[in-house]
Each structure stands twice: as C-alpha cells, then as structure tokens.
PDB file of C-alpha atoms in Angstrom:
ATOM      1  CA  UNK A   1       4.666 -14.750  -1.476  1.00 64.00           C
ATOM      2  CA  UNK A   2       4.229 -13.276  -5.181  1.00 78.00           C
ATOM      3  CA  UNK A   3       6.852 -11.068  -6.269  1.00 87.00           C
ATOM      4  CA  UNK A   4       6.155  -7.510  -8.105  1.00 92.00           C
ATOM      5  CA  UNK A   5       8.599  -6.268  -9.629  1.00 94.00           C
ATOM      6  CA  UNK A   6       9.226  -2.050 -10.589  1.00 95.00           C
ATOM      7  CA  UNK A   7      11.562  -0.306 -12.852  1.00 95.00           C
ATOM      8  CA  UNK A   8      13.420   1.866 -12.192  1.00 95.00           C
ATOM      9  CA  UNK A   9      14.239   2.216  -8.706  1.00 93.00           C
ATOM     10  CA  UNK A  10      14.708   5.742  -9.060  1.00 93.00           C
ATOM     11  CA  UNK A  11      14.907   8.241 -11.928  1.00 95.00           C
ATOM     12  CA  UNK A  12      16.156  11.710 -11.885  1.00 95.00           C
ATOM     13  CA  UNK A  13      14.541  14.279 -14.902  1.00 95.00           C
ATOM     14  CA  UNK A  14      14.517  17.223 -16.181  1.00 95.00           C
ATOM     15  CA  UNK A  15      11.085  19.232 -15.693  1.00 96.00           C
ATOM     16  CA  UNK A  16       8.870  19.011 -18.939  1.00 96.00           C
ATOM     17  CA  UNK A  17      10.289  15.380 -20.121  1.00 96.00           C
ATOM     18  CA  UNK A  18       8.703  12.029 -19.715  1.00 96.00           C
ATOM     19  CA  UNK A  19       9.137   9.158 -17.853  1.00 97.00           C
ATOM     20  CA  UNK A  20       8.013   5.493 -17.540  1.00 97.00           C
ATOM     21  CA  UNK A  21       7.664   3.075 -14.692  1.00 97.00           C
ATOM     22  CA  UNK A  22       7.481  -0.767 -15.062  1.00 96.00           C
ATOM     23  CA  UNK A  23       5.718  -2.843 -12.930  1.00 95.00           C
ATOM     24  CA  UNK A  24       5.647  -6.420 -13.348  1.00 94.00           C
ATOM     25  CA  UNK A  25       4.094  -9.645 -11.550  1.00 91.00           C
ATOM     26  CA  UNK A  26       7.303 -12.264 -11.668  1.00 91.00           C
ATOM     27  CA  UNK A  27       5.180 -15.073 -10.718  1.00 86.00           C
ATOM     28  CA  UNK A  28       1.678 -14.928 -11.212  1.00 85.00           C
ATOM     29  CA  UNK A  29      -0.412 -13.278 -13.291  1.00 86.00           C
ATOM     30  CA  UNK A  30      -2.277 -10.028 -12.674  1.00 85.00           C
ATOM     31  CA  UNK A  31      -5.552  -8.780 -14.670  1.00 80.00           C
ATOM     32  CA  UNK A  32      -5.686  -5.710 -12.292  1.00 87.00           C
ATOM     33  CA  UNK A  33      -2.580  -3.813 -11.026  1.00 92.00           C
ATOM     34  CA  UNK A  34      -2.908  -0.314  -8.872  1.00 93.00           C
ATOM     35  CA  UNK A  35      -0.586   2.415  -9.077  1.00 95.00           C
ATOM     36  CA  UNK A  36       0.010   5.040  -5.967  1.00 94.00           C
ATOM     37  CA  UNK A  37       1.581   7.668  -5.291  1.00 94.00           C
ATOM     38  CA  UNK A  38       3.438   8.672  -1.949  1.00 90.00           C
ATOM     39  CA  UNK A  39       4.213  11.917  -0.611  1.00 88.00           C
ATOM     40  CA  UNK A  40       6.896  11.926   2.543  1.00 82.00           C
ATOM     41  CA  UNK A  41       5.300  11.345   5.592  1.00 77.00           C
ATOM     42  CA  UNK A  42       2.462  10.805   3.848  1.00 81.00           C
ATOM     43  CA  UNK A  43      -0.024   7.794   3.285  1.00 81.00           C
ATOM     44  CA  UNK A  44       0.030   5.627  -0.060  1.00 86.00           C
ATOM     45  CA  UNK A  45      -2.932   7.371  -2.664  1.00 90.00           C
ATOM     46  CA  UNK A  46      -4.096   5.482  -5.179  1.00 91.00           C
ATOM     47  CA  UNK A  47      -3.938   6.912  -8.444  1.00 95.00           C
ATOM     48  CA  UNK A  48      -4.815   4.602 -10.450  1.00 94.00           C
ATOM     49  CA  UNK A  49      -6.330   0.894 -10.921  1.00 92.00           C
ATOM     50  CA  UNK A  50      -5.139  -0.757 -14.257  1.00 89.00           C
ATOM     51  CA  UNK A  51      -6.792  -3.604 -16.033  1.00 85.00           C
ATOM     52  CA  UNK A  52      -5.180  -5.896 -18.579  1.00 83.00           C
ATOM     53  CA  UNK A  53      -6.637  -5.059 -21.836  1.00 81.00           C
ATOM     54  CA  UNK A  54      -9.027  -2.275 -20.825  1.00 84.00           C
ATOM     55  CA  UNK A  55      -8.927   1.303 -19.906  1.00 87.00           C
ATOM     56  CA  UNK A  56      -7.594   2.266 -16.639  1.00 91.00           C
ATOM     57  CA  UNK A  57     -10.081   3.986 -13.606  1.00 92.00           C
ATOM     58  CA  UNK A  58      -8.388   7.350 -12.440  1.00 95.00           C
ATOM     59  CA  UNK A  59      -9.473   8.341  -9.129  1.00 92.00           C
ATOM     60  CA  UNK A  60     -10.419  11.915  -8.609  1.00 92.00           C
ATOM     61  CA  UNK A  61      -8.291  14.699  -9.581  1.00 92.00           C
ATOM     62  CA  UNK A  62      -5.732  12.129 -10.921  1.00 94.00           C
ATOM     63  CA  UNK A  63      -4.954  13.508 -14.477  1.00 94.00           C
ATOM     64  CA  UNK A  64      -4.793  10.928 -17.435  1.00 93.00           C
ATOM     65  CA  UNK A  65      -3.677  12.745 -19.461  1.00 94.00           C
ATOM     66  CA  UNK A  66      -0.379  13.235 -17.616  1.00 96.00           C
ATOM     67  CA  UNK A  67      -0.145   9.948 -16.157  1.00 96.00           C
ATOM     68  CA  UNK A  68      -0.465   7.319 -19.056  1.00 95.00           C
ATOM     69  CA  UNK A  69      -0.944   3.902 -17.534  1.00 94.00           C
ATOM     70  CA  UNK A  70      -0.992   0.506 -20.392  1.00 91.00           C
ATOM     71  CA  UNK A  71      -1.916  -2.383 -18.916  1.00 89.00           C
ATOM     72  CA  UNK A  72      -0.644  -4.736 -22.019  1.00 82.00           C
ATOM     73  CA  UNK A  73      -0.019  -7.736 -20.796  1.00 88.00           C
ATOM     74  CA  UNK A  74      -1.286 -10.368 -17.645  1.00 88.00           C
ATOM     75  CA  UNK A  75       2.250  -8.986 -16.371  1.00 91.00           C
ATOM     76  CA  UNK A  76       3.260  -5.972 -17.281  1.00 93.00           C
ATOM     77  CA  UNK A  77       1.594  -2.556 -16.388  1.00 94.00           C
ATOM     78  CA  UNK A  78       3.333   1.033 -17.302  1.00 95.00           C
ATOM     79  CA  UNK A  79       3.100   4.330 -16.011  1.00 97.00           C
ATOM     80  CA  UNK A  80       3.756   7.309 -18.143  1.00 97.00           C
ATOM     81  CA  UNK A  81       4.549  10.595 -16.218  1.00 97.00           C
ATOM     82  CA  UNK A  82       4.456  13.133 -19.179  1.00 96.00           C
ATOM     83  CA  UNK A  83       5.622  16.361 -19.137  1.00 96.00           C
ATOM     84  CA  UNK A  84       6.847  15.765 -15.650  1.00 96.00           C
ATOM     85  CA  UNK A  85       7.618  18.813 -12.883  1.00 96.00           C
ATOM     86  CA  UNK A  86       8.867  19.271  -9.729  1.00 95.00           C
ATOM     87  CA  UNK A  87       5.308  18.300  -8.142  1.00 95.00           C
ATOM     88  CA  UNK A  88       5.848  15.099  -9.184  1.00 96.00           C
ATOM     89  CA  UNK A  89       8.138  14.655  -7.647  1.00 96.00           C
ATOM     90  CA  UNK A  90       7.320  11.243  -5.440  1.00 95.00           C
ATOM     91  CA  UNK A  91       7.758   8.051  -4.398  1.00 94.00           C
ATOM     92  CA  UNK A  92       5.439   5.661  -6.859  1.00 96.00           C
ATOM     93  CA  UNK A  93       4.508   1.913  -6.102  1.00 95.00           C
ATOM     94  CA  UNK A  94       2.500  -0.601  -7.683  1.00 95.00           C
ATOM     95  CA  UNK A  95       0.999  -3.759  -6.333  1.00 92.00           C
ATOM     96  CA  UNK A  96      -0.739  -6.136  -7.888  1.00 90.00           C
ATOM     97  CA  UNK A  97      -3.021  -8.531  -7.277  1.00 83.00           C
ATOM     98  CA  UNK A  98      -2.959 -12.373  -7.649  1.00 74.00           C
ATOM     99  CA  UNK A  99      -6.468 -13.588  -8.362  1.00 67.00           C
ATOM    100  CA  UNK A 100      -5.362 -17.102  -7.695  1.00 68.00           C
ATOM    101  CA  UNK A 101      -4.517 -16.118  -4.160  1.00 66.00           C
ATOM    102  CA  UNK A 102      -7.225 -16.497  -1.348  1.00 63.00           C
ATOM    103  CA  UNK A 103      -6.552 -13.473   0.751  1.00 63.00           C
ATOM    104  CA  UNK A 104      -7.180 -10.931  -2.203  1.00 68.00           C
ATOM    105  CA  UNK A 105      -3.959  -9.999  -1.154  1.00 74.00           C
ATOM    106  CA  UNK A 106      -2.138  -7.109  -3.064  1.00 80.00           C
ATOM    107  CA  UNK A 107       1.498  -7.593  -3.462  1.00 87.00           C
ATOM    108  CA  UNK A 108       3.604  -4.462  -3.812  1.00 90.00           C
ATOM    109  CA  UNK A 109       6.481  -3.611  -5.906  1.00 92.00           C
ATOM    110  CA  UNK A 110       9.716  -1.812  -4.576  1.00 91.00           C
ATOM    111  CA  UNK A 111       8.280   1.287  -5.451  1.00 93.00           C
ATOM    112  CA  UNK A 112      10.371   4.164  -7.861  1.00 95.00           C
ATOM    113  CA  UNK A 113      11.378   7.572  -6.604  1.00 94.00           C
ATOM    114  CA  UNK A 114      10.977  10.106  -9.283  1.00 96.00           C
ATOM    115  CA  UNK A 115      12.981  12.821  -8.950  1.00 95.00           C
ATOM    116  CA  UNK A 116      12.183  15.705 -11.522  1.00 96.00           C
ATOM    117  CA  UNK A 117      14.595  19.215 -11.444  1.00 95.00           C
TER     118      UNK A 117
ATOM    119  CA  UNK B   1     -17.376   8.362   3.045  1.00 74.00           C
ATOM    120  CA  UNK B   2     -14.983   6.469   3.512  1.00 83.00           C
ATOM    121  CA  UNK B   3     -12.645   6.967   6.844  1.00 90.00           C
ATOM    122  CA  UNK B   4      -9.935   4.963   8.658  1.00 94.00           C
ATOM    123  CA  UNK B   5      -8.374   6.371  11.297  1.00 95.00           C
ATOM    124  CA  UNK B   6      -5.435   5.489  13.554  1.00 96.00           C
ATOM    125  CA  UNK B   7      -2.921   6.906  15.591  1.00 96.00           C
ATOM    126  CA  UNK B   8      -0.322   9.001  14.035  1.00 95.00           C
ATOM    127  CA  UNK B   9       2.607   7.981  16.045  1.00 96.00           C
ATOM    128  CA  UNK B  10       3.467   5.785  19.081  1.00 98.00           C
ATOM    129  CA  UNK B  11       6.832   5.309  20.633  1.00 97.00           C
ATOM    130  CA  UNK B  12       7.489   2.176  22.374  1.00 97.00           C
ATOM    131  CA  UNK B  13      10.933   0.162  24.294  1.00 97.00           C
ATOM    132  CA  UNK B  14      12.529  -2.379  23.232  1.00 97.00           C
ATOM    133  CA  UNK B  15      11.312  -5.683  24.465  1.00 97.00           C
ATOM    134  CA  UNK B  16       7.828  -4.328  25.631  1.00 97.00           C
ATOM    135  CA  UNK B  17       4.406  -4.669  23.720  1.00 98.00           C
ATOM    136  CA  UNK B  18       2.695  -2.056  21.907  1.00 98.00           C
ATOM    137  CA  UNK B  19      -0.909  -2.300  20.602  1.00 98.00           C
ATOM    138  CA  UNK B  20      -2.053  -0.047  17.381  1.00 98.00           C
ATOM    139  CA  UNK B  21      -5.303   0.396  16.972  1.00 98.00           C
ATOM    140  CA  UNK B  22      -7.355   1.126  13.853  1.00 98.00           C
ATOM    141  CA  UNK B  23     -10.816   1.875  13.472  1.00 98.00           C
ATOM    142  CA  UNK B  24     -13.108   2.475   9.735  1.00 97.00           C
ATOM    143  CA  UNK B  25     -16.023   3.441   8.215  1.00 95.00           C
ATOM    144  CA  UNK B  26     -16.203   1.762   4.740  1.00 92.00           C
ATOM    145  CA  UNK B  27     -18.884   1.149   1.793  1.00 89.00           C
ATOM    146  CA  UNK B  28     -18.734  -2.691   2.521  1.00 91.00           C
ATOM    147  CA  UNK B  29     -16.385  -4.864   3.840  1.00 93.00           C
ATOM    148  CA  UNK B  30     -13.978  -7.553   2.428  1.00 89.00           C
ATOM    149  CA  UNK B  31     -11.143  -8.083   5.451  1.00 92.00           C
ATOM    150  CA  UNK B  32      -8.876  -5.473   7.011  1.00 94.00           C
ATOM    151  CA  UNK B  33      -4.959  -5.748   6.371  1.00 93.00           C
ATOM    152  CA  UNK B  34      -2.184  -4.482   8.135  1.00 95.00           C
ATOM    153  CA  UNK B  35       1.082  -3.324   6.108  1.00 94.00           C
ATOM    154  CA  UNK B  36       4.675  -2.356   7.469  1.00 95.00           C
ATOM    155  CA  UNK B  37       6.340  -0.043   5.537  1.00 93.00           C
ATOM    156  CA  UNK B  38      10.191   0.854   6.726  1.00 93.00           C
ATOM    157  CA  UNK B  39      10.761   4.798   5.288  1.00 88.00           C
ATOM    158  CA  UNK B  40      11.728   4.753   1.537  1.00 85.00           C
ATOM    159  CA  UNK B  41      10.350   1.062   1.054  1.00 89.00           C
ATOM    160  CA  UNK B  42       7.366  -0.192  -0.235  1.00 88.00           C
ATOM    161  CA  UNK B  43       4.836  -1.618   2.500  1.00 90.00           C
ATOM    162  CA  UNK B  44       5.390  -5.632   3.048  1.00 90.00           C
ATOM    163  CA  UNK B  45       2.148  -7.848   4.064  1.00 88.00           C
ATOM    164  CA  UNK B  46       1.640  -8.580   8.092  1.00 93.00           C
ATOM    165  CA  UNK B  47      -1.872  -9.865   8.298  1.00 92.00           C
ATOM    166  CA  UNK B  48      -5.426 -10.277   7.072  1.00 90.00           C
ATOM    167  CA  UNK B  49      -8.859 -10.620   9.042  1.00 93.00           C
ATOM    168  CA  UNK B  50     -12.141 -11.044   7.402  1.00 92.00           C
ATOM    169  CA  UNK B  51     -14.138 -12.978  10.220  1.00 93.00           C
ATOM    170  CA  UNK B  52     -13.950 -11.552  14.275  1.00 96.00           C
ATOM    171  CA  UNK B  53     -11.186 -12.575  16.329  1.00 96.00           C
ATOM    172  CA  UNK B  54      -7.504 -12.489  16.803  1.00 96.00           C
ATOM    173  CA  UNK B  55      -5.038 -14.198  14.189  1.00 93.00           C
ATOM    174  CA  UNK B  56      -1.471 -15.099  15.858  1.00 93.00           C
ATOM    175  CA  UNK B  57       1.152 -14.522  13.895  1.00 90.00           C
ATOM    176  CA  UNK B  58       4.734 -15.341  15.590  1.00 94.00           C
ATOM    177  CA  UNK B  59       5.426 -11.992  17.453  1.00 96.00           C
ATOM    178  CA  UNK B  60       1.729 -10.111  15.606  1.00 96.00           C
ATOM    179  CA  UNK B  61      -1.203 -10.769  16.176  1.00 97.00           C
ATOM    180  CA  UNK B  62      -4.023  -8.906  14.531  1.00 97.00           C
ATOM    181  CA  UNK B  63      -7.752  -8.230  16.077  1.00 98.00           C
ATOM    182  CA  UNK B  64     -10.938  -7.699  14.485  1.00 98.00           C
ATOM    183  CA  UNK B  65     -14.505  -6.892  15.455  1.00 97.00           C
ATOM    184  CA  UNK B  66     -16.622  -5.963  12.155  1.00 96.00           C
ATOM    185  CA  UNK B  67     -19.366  -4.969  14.927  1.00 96.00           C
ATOM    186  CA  UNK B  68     -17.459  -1.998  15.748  1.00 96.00           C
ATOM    187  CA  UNK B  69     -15.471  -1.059  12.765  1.00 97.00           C
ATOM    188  CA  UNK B  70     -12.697  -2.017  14.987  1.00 97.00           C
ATOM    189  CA  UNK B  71      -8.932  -3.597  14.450  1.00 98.00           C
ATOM    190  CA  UNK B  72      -5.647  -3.780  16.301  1.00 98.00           C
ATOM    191  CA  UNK B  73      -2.357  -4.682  15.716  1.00 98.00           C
ATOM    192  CA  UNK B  74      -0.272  -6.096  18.431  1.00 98.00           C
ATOM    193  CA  UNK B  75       3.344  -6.423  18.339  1.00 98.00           C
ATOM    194  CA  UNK B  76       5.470  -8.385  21.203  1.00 97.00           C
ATOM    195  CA  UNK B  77       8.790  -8.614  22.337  1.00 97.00           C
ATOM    196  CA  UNK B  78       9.391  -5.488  19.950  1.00 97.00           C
ATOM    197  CA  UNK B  79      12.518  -5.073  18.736  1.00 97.00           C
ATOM    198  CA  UNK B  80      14.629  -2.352  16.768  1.00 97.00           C
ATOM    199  CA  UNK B  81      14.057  -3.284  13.398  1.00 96.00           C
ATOM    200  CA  UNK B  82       9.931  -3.062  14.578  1.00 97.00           C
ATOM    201  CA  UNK B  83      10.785   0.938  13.958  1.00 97.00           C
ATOM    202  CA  UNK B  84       8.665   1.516  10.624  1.00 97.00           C
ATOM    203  CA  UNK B  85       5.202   2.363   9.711  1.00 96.00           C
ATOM    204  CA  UNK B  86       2.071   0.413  10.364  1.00 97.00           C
ATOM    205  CA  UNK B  87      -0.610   1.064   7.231  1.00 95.00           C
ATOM    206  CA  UNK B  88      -4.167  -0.467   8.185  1.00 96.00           C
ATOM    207  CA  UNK B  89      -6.414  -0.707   5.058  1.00 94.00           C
ATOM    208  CA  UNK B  90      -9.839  -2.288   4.622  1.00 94.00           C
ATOM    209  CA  UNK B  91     -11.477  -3.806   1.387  1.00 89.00           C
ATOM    210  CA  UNK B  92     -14.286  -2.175   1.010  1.00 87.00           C
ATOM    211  CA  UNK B  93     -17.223  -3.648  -1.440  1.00 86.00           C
ATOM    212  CA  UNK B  94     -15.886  -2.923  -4.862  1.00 78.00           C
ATOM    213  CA  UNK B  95     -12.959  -5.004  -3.640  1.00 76.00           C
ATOM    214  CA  UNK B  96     -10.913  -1.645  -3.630  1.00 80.00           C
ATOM    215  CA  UNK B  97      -8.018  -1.104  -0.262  1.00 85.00           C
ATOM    216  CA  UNK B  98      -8.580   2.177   1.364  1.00 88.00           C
ATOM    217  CA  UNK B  99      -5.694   3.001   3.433  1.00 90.00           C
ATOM    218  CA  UNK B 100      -5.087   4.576   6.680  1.00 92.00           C
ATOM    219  CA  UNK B 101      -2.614   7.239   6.977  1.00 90.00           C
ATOM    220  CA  UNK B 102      -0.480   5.189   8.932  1.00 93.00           C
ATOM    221  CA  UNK B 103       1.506   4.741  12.206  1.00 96.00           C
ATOM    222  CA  UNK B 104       4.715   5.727  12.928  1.00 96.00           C
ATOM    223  CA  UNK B 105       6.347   3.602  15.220  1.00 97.00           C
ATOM    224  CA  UNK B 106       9.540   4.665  17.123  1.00 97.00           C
ATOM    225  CA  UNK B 107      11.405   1.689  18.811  1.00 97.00           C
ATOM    226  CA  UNK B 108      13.709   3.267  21.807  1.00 96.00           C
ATOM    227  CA  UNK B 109      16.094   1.453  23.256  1.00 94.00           C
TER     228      UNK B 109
END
C-alpha cells in the first residue's frame, strides 16, 4: 500500500512555543490530506482536512489560528501547533489520500506524540 | 447527525472467533472501513465494503448490509497479536470518514 510518512515521531515542548508536524505521501501524490487528533482511549477526531494549494476546512471548535496547517505541495502537508499548552498535549496523525487508488482509501502516517510541559 | 456506534470492548481466547459489530447513521454513503489500531500506533487498513455482502480476507472477513446501516467484523483463529483496537468508519457523501469510537479487543490466553 501507499506510504505516509510524519515527522517527528514525538516532540517534547515547553508550554507557549511552537511546533510543526510533517506529513508526507512517499509514493503517490495527495491533493487532500486530513489531520486528527487523538486523546488516550479515545477515538481519532478530525481536525482538519488540507488541500494542496487552497485553504484548509477546520471542523468545529478546531482553532486555526492555533493550529496552522500549509498544504504546499502534492506531498507535503504541515501542522503548526502555536503557542502550544499542556491541552495539547496528544497523539496527532495524518492520512492521506491517494486519488489514483480505487478504494478512496486513506493511508495513515505513524502519527506524532506531542508532549508540551 | 451523524452516529456510528459499536461496542466499547470485547474480550475474546485465543484460537476462538469473535465478531464486532458496527452499526451508522450517515449523510450518504460511500463504503464502510474497518481500521486496527495497536495502542500508541496509527490505525493500519483491514477492509472496505461498498456493495452488501461479506468480503474474505485470510483470517477477516468484513459484512455489510446498507439496508440496515449494518457492518461486522469477523476475526478467526484469533491470536495474541489480534489484541488492539478495531475503528469502523463510513464515507459519508462529501466523501468525508466518520469514525467510530472504536473497539477494544483483549486477546486472553
């Protein structure tokens, strides 16, 4: 299957700095990647989906302004956490999907756990 | 809105079957997947349905009747490394996943 790749795996931060995730499709390209959050024991929530060369759709109550997502690239998608705090604290995966593909099939990256202090 | 619910846990023994069931309400519909996700991992494709029936897949199979909103997941000849959790999530119209909460699974020996 496609491979997604996310960096880093895991980042520890001090509260009020920023920090940004990678995701990248290694082979295939992606106009529309999806970024989600996940709480422990808790299901995947979509924060985010990100098109290539357009503004990204925040679902409800997801702040943009504190989670910065550029979509650059057919490849390459970034998420900004700015200003980060302890509630941010997460686990944060993207996926993205290959267009090519017949299952409209979205292919996850390794995910990042944030850690801020 | 939008709803899918399934079980939040299930324990099961090694070597037995174990079916987990999954049942939505979505705005459209564009196939139902199920997702394994092993704790502090990202979740790894198992199946897709999109017309009614049962797709085999080595020890899954996955079941689907859009009639009744209604999917399963069965697993056979489960073994230890089957211990994660099962995330059922349907496509709705706007070609969008929403996800179920997910199933714990707890292999015991």
């Amino acid at each position: 299957g496609a491979v997604v790749s996310q960096h880093p795996s895991w980042v520890i931060c001090k509260s009020g700095t920023s920090v940004k995730i990678e995701c990248r499709s290694l082979d295939f390209q992606a106009t529309t990647m999806f970024w989600y959050r996940q709480f422990p024991k808790q299901s995947l929530m979509l924060m985010a989906t990100s098109n290539e060369g357009s503004k990204a759709t925040y679902e409800q109550g997801v702040e943009k302004d504190k989670f910065l997502i550029n979509h650059a690239s057919l490849t390459l998608s970034t998420l900004t956490v700015t200003s980060a705090h302890p509630e941010d604290s997460s686990f944060y995966i993207c996926s993205a999907r290959d267009l090519a593909g017949e299952l409209n099939e979205q292919f996850f990256g390794p995910g990042t756990r944030l850690t801020v202090l | 809105g939008q709803n899918i619910d399934q079980p939040t846990e299930m324990t099961a023994t090694e070597g037995a079957i174990v079916q987990i069931n999954c049942t939505y309400q979505t705005s459209g519909f564009n196939g139902l997947f199920w997702y394994q996700q092993h704790a502090g991992e990202a979740p790894t494709f198992l199946s897709y349905n999109v017309l009614d029936g049962l797709e085999e897949k080595g020890r899954f199979s996955s079941f689907l009747s859009r009639s009744k909103g209604y999917s399963y997941l069965l697993l056979k000849e489960l073994q230890m490394k089957d211990s994660a959790s099962y995330l059922c999530a349907v496509m709705d119209s706007n070609y969008q996943l929403i996800w179920g909460a997910g199933t714990k699974l707890i292999i015991k020996p």
